[in-house]
XYZ file of C-alpha atoms in Angstrom:
413
model
C 20.171 6.813 49.697
C 16.828 6.499 51.537
C 13.798 5.053 49.809
C 12.087 8.467 49.794
C 15.140 10.060 48.214
C 15.274 7.275 45.639
C 11.578 7.745 44.880
C 12.051 11.501 44.463
C 14.921 10.939 42.077
C 12.857 8.413 40.153
C 9.914 10.792 39.891
C 12.219 13.464 38.556
C 13.629 11.047 36.000
C 10.153 10.425 34.572
C 9.912 14.068 33.513
C 13.521 14.523 32.412
C 13.401 12.714 29.118
C 15.052 13.187 25.726
C 13.026 15.040 23.118
C 12.469 11.864 21.102
C 10.768 10.210 24.086
C 8.369 13.133 24.430
C 7.659 13.020 20.699
C 6.650 9.353 20.865
C 4.721 9.878 24.137
C 2.700 12.699 22.545
C 1.962 10.508 19.552
C 0.847 7.750 21.967
C -1.643 10.121 23.603
C -3.169 10.953 20.221
C -3.177 7.311 19.080
C -4.996 6.173 22.216
C -7.468 9.018 21.772
C -8.659 7.193 18.652
C -10.171 4.408 20.776
C -12.855 6.580 22.364
C -12.945 9.475 19.921
C -16.000 8.298 17.999
C -17.938 7.411 21.158
C -19.687 10.796 21.584
C -20.594 11.090 17.906
C -22.091 7.625 17.362
C -25.703 8.859 17.677
C -24.898 11.906 15.497
C -23.343 9.730 12.773
C -26.354 7.421 12.888
C -28.718 10.373 12.469
C -26.679 12.307 9.880
C -25.874 9.354 7.637
C -29.150 7.489 8.137
C -27.312 4.525 9.635
C -28.636 1.881 12.017
C -26.976 1.452 15.436
C -25.508 -1.860 14.224
C -23.907 -0.129 11.217
C -22.624 2.651 13.447
C -21.087 0.186 15.902
C -19.134 -1.321 13.007
C -16.924 1.801 13.246
C -15.432 0.107 16.306
C -15.472 -3.366 14.775
C -13.524 -2.559 11.607
C -10.976 -0.548 13.600
C -10.421 -3.201 16.271
C -10.564 -6.207 13.938
C -7.864 -4.846 11.643
C -5.818 -3.629 14.633
C -5.909 -7.137 16.080
C -5.099 -8.980 12.867
C -2.345 -6.509 11.985
C -0.736 -7.138 15.375
C 0.235 -10.570 14.047
C 2.590 -8.972 11.509
C 3.837 -5.823 13.243
C 6.829 -7.503 14.875
C 7.739 -9.007 11.491
C 7.515 -5.557 9.844
C 9.449 -3.618 12.490
C 12.206 -6.229 12.610
C 12.845 -5.559 8.921
C 12.315 -1.839 8.356
C 13.274 -0.561 11.816
C 11.349 1.123 14.623
C 11.363 4.705 13.307
C 10.110 3.672 9.880
C 7.387 1.559 11.497
C 6.323 4.445 13.757
C 6.122 6.876 10.842
C 4.285 4.424 8.612
C 1.686 3.887 11.311
C 1.259 7.609 11.978
C 1.040 8.361 8.256
C -1.726 5.783 7.784
C -3.687 7.209 10.715
C -3.472 10.722 9.245
C -4.576 9.486 5.813
C -7.523 7.397 6.951
C -8.689 9.937 9.549
C -8.839 12.534 6.759
C -10.727 10.159 4.470
C -13.188 9.412 7.310
C -13.788 13.135 7.831
C -14.508 13.611 4.123
C -16.784 10.572 3.797
C -20.418 10.757 2.837
C -21.610 7.335 3.956
C -21.276 5.151 7.016
C -19.972 2.270 4.844
C -17.071 4.425 3.697
C -16.208 5.413 7.264
C -16.301 1.765 8.323
C -13.760 0.973 5.613
C -11.519 3.921 6.436
C -11.601 3.071 10.145
C -10.148 -0.303 9.137
C -7.201 1.483 7.523
C -6.910 3.599 10.659
C -6.686 0.360 12.673
C -3.773 -0.835 10.524
C -1.871 2.370 11.202
C -2.684 2.159 14.898
C -1.350 -1.407 15.130
C 1.949 -0.476 13.474
C 2.427 2.538 15.722
C 1.288 1.189 19.100
C 3.185 -2.093 18.769
C 6.441 -0.169 18.300
C 5.931 2.850 20.568
C 6.518 1.137 23.919
C 9.763 -0.465 22.757
C 10.914 2.928 21.471
C 10.159 4.677 24.756
C 11.820 1.942 26.824
C 14.906 2.023 24.610
C 15.324 5.803 24.714
C 13.957 6.847 28.126
C 16.121 8.148 30.959
C 15.575 6.658 34.403
C 15.298 3.007 33.450
C 12.437 0.843 32.303
C 10.312 1.766 35.331
C 10.228 5.425 34.316
C 9.478 4.427 30.724
C 6.535 2.220 31.718
C 5.085 4.982 33.908
C 5.372 7.463 31.065
C 3.747 5.058 28.602
C 0.886 4.232 30.982
C 0.367 7.959 31.624
C 0.141 8.562 27.863
C -2.339 5.717 27.512
C -4.547 6.995 30.320
C -4.396 10.590 29.107
C -5.293 9.579 25.553
C -8.213 7.394 26.632
C -9.536 10.226 28.814
C -9.092 13.056 26.298
C -10.451 11.134 23.289
C -14.134 11.189 24.314
C -13.849 14.775 25.612
C -12.367 16.030 22.343
C -14.907 13.981 20.435
C -17.695 15.636 22.419
C -16.356 19.176 21.966
C -15.765 18.864 18.230
C -18.825 16.682 17.780
C -21.023 19.542 18.968
C -19.955 21.374 15.792
C -20.170 18.424 13.402
C -19.687 14.673 13.466
C -16.774 15.295 11.083
C -15.002 17.512 13.632
C -13.343 14.756 15.718
C -11.871 13.163 12.596
C -10.371 16.479 11.456
C -9.027 16.951 14.992
C -7.153 13.660 14.807
C -5.738 14.612 11.394
C -4.261 17.816 12.816
C -2.861 16.231 15.984
C -1.445 13.175 14.241
C 0.176 15.355 11.573
C 1.970 17.220 14.381
C 2.980 13.886 15.930
C 4.255 12.639 12.554
C 6.466 15.731 12.143
C 7.708 15.460 15.749
C 8.693 11.805 15.313
C 10.319 12.522 11.940
C 12.422 15.350 13.377
C 13.153 14.211 16.926
C 13.374 10.404 16.880
C 16.868 9.347 15.906
C 17.693 6.354 13.791
C 19.869 4.307 16.086
C 22.342 1.748 14.854
C 19.876 -0.973 15.812
C 20.744 -4.507 14.847
C 17.695 -5.962 13.197
C 17.017 -9.615 13.854
C 14.236 -10.636 11.474
C 11.303 -12.188 13.327
C 9.462 -14.995 11.497
C 5.946 -14.147 10.342
C 4.634 -17.193 12.201
C 6.219 -16.246 15.546
C 3.054 -14.771 17.194
C 0.937 -17.775 16.167
C 3.537 -20.191 17.525
C 3.713 -18.151 20.720
C 0.021 -18.835 21.391
C 0.905 -22.519 21.824
C 2.532 -21.531 25.133
C -0.053 -22.508 27.808
C 0.343 -19.360 29.916
C -0.002 -17.027 26.938
C -2.954 -19.008 25.568
C -4.779 -18.747 28.912
C -4.193 -15.001 29.227
C -5.090 -14.266 25.606
C -8.347 -16.256 25.823
C -9.243 -14.555 29.103
C -8.513 -11.184 27.479
C -10.815 -12.002 24.548
C -13.825 -12.393 26.858
C -12.750 -9.496 29.068
C -12.627 -7.219 26.027
C -16.211 -8.135 25.165
C -17.225 -6.596 28.480
C -14.844 -3.658 28.035
C -16.128 -2.640 24.618
C -19.817 -3.209 25.342
C -19.422 -0.697 28.163
C -17.449 1.714 25.979
C -19.154 1.412 22.590
C -22.779 0.633 23.460
C -23.360 2.980 26.407
C -23.695 6.206 24.332
C -27.041 4.936 22.978
C -28.967 4.244 26.237
C -27.433 7.325 27.905
C -29.432 9.541 25.567
C -27.035 12.494 25.932
C -25.750 14.848 23.264
C -22.152 14.688 22.071
C -20.845 16.880 24.893
C -22.669 14.908 27.590
C -21.321 11.620 26.249
C -17.848 13.137 25.972
C -17.856 14.317 29.592
C -19.148 10.955 30.805
C -16.367 9.052 29.099
C -13.810 11.659 30.093
C -14.652 10.705 33.673
C -14.404 7.040 32.692
C -10.978 7.618 31.126
C -9.644 9.580 34.108
C -10.814 6.796 36.428
C -9.106 4.218 34.222
C -5.875 6.236 34.148
C -5.759 6.662 37.936
C -6.128 2.972 38.733
C -3.895 1.761 35.908
C -0.967 3.960 36.957
C -1.337 4.138 40.752
C -3.668 1.461 42.114
C -2.701 -1.586 40.029
C 1.036 -1.472 40.928
C 0.194 -1.011 44.621
C -2.127 -4.033 44.586
C 0.414 -6.151 42.711
C 2.961 -5.590 45.476
C 0.566 -7.080 48.014
C -1.156 -10.038 46.354
C -0.785 -12.481 43.453
C -1.707 -11.153 40.030
C -4.166 -13.974 39.372
C -6.009 -13.069 42.590
C -6.183 -9.414 41.552
C -7.555 -10.300 38.118
C -10.184 -12.706 39.427
C -11.372 -10.270 42.082
C -11.477 -7.359 39.643
C -13.432 -9.356 37.077
C -16.049 -10.349 39.667
C -16.479 -6.701 40.705
C -16.685 -5.663 37.049
C -19.394 -8.275 36.432
C -21.392 -6.852 39.339
C -20.959 -3.335 37.962
C -22.192 -4.415 34.521
C -25.136 -6.270 36.061
C -26.154 -3.125 37.961
C -25.788 -1.084 34.758
C -28.229 -3.446 33.052
C -30.710 -3.302 35.911
C -30.614 0.527 36.127
C -30.131 1.309 32.436
C -33.214 3.561 32.392
C -31.557 5.941 34.869
C -28.922 8.131 33.192
C -27.362 9.081 36.554
C -27.022 5.430 37.588
C -25.587 4.461 34.232
C -23.008 7.270 34.365
C -21.986 6.075 37.834
C -21.601 2.495 36.603
C -19.530 3.676 33.630
C -17.096 5.595 35.844
C -16.837 2.739 38.368
C -16.230 0.445 35.429
C -13.332 2.698 34.412
C -11.737 2.234 37.838
C -11.932 -1.554 37.517
C -10.822 -1.625 33.881
C -7.691 0.358 34.759
C -6.609 -2.255 37.294
C -7.389 -5.114 34.944
C -5.627 -3.581 31.934
C -2.349 -3.007 33.752
C -2.210 -6.318 35.631
C -3.238 -8.355 32.589
C -0.715 -6.676 30.297
C 2.117 -7.039 32.808
C 1.158 -10.682 33.280
C 1.504 -11.284 29.550
C 4.960 -9.703 29.584
C 6.113 -11.942 32.448
C 4.310 -15.195 31.637
C 6.685 -16.653 29.053
C 10.229 -16.544 27.719
C 8.960 -15.274 24.366
C 10.368 -11.942 23.164
C 8.100 -9.231 24.513
C 7.257 -7.901 21.056
C 6.123 -11.365 19.963
C 4.133 -12.088 23.144
C 2.441 -8.691 22.950
C 1.540 -9.160 19.288
C 0.037 -12.595 19.872
C -1.939 -11.514 22.938
C -3.190 -8.285 21.355
C -4.366 -10.059 18.216
C -6.640 -12.352 20.226
C -7.963 -9.757 22.677
C -8.880 -7.259 19.963
C -11.071 -9.908 18.333
C -13.279 -9.794 21.427
C -13.392 -6.018 21.212
C -14.288 -6.169 17.521
C -17.232 -8.523 18.080
C -18.720 -6.692 21.068
C -20.196 -3.417 19.651
C -22.415 -4.856 16.873
C -23.376 -7.758 19.153
C -24.558 -5.237 21.759
C -26.612 -3.316 19.193
C -28.249 -6.514 17.912
C -29.132 -7.618 21.451
C -30.552 -4.178 22.201
C -32.944 -4.306 19.269
C -33.840 -7.961 19.748
C -34.509 -7.681 23.497
C -33.820 -4.511 25.491
C -31.045 -2.086 26.473
C -30.367 -4.169 29.587
C -29.402 -7.391 27.808
C -26.050 -6.184 26.350
C -24.856 -5.381 29.874
C -25.957 -8.797 31.132
C -24.028 -10.455 28.303
C -21.004 -8.285 29.143
C -21.237 -9.405 32.778
C -21.309 -13.060 31.748
C -18.335 -12.507 29.420
C -16.127 -11.066 32.167
C -17.137 -13.891 34.515
C -16.063 -16.360 31.814
C -12.752 -14.487 31.665
C -12.314 -14.907 35.418
C -13.198 -18.607 35.178
C -10.559 -19.104 32.472
C -7.922 -17.554 34.738
C -9.075 -19.728 37.643
C -8.982 -22.949 35.616
C -5.674 -21.998 33.998
C -3.985 -20.919 37.205
C -1.628 -23.883 37.049
C -0.112 -22.444 33.879
C 0.219 -19.008 35.461
C 2.410 -19.810 38.460
C 5.212 -17.791 36.927
C 3.313 -14.498 37.082
C 2.481 -15.085 40.762
C 5.971 -16.229 41.681
C 7.622 -12.829 41.600
C 6.913 -9.175 41.006
C 8.357 -7.981 37.717
C 11.274 -5.572 37.911
C 9.385 -3.094 35.755
C 6.442 -3.222 38.138
C 8.625 -2.701 41.198
C 10.351 0.267 39.615
C 7.032 1.746 38.502
C 5.605 1.370 42.003
C 8.699 3.029 43.502
C 8.348 5.925 41.095
C 4.712 6.472 41.956
C 4.295 5.739 45.652
C 7.769 5.832 47.205
C 7.420 5.081 50.920
C 3.623 4.798 50.821
C 3.849 1.009 50.538
């Protein structure tokens, strides 16, 4: 079989999946929408509930902080109650806390309910990839492509839906998530089969012990600083843009599409041509430049929109390469390595939004972007200094990555 024929067959296999795979993939799209959903309505929530920008940014902090901390126990939970039960528990919590957020009358209440939403998100997301890989037709390459496509689609649609529904009311996006997640919950309940999985209980301390591995510690620490830059760009930018909900939604829809394109197509192509550590260091330098320009031109809405979309292109490359590096860096079970890494990186994301708002009020709208630029440069420096511990990720291209590249670009390489 020629490589082009193989690629065509692989592409077809991505779309010929069992119903349970599509059910989980749809739920993934909706779950990832939650990351950017509140972006377009941050100014509206601040105005409607008489909240300060710092209080409003805590909607991201509570969500990401609990998501990160909960990641430390998700592998322990799923190894005891099973993947389907974990998926449904996570989806059920998201539905519940999204509804409570929509019905809230104060920003403090929403901050608390977003924390519960983060718990549900951690339980679902940590289990979804393993479920798709285990049930997908076409091998792990097709499964990874499908998962990355769901991630990119969710990140792109979240701000757009938030903008559309936010034009009606700041409560609209929360009700939208309730409806979509309820559909996802029913789909998973009906279509995902309980397999005769053999459950091997994972110790509660496994993710913490995994962080003692030098390679994982380097990547997790680098991800912590990288996520400061990521979430300053995502969570702070709606304020200096000065747009309404729809304008913010369209801006971050463009950002999400850019992120999806590079995460699914560009990152695998680059990884076939150069070491992963080189890709990450180069991308982080370019991202720092982009954030520096955003700070310098923050008074120009057109320039800031351009920097946001360019940032999406760079973030897509970084997300995919960094995540794949974590999966290949150690001999730890992937669920454990992912939990440990995610717990640390989400802490950076949790700290970034209120930090940006405080810097804005203490200095100017430019300073948060300068701090974000420094943070991503620190991330690149950590990878440079820790390169000796990362020889494994540069030594070979992961099978999953090769298969994903074959699916997407065939003979183009």
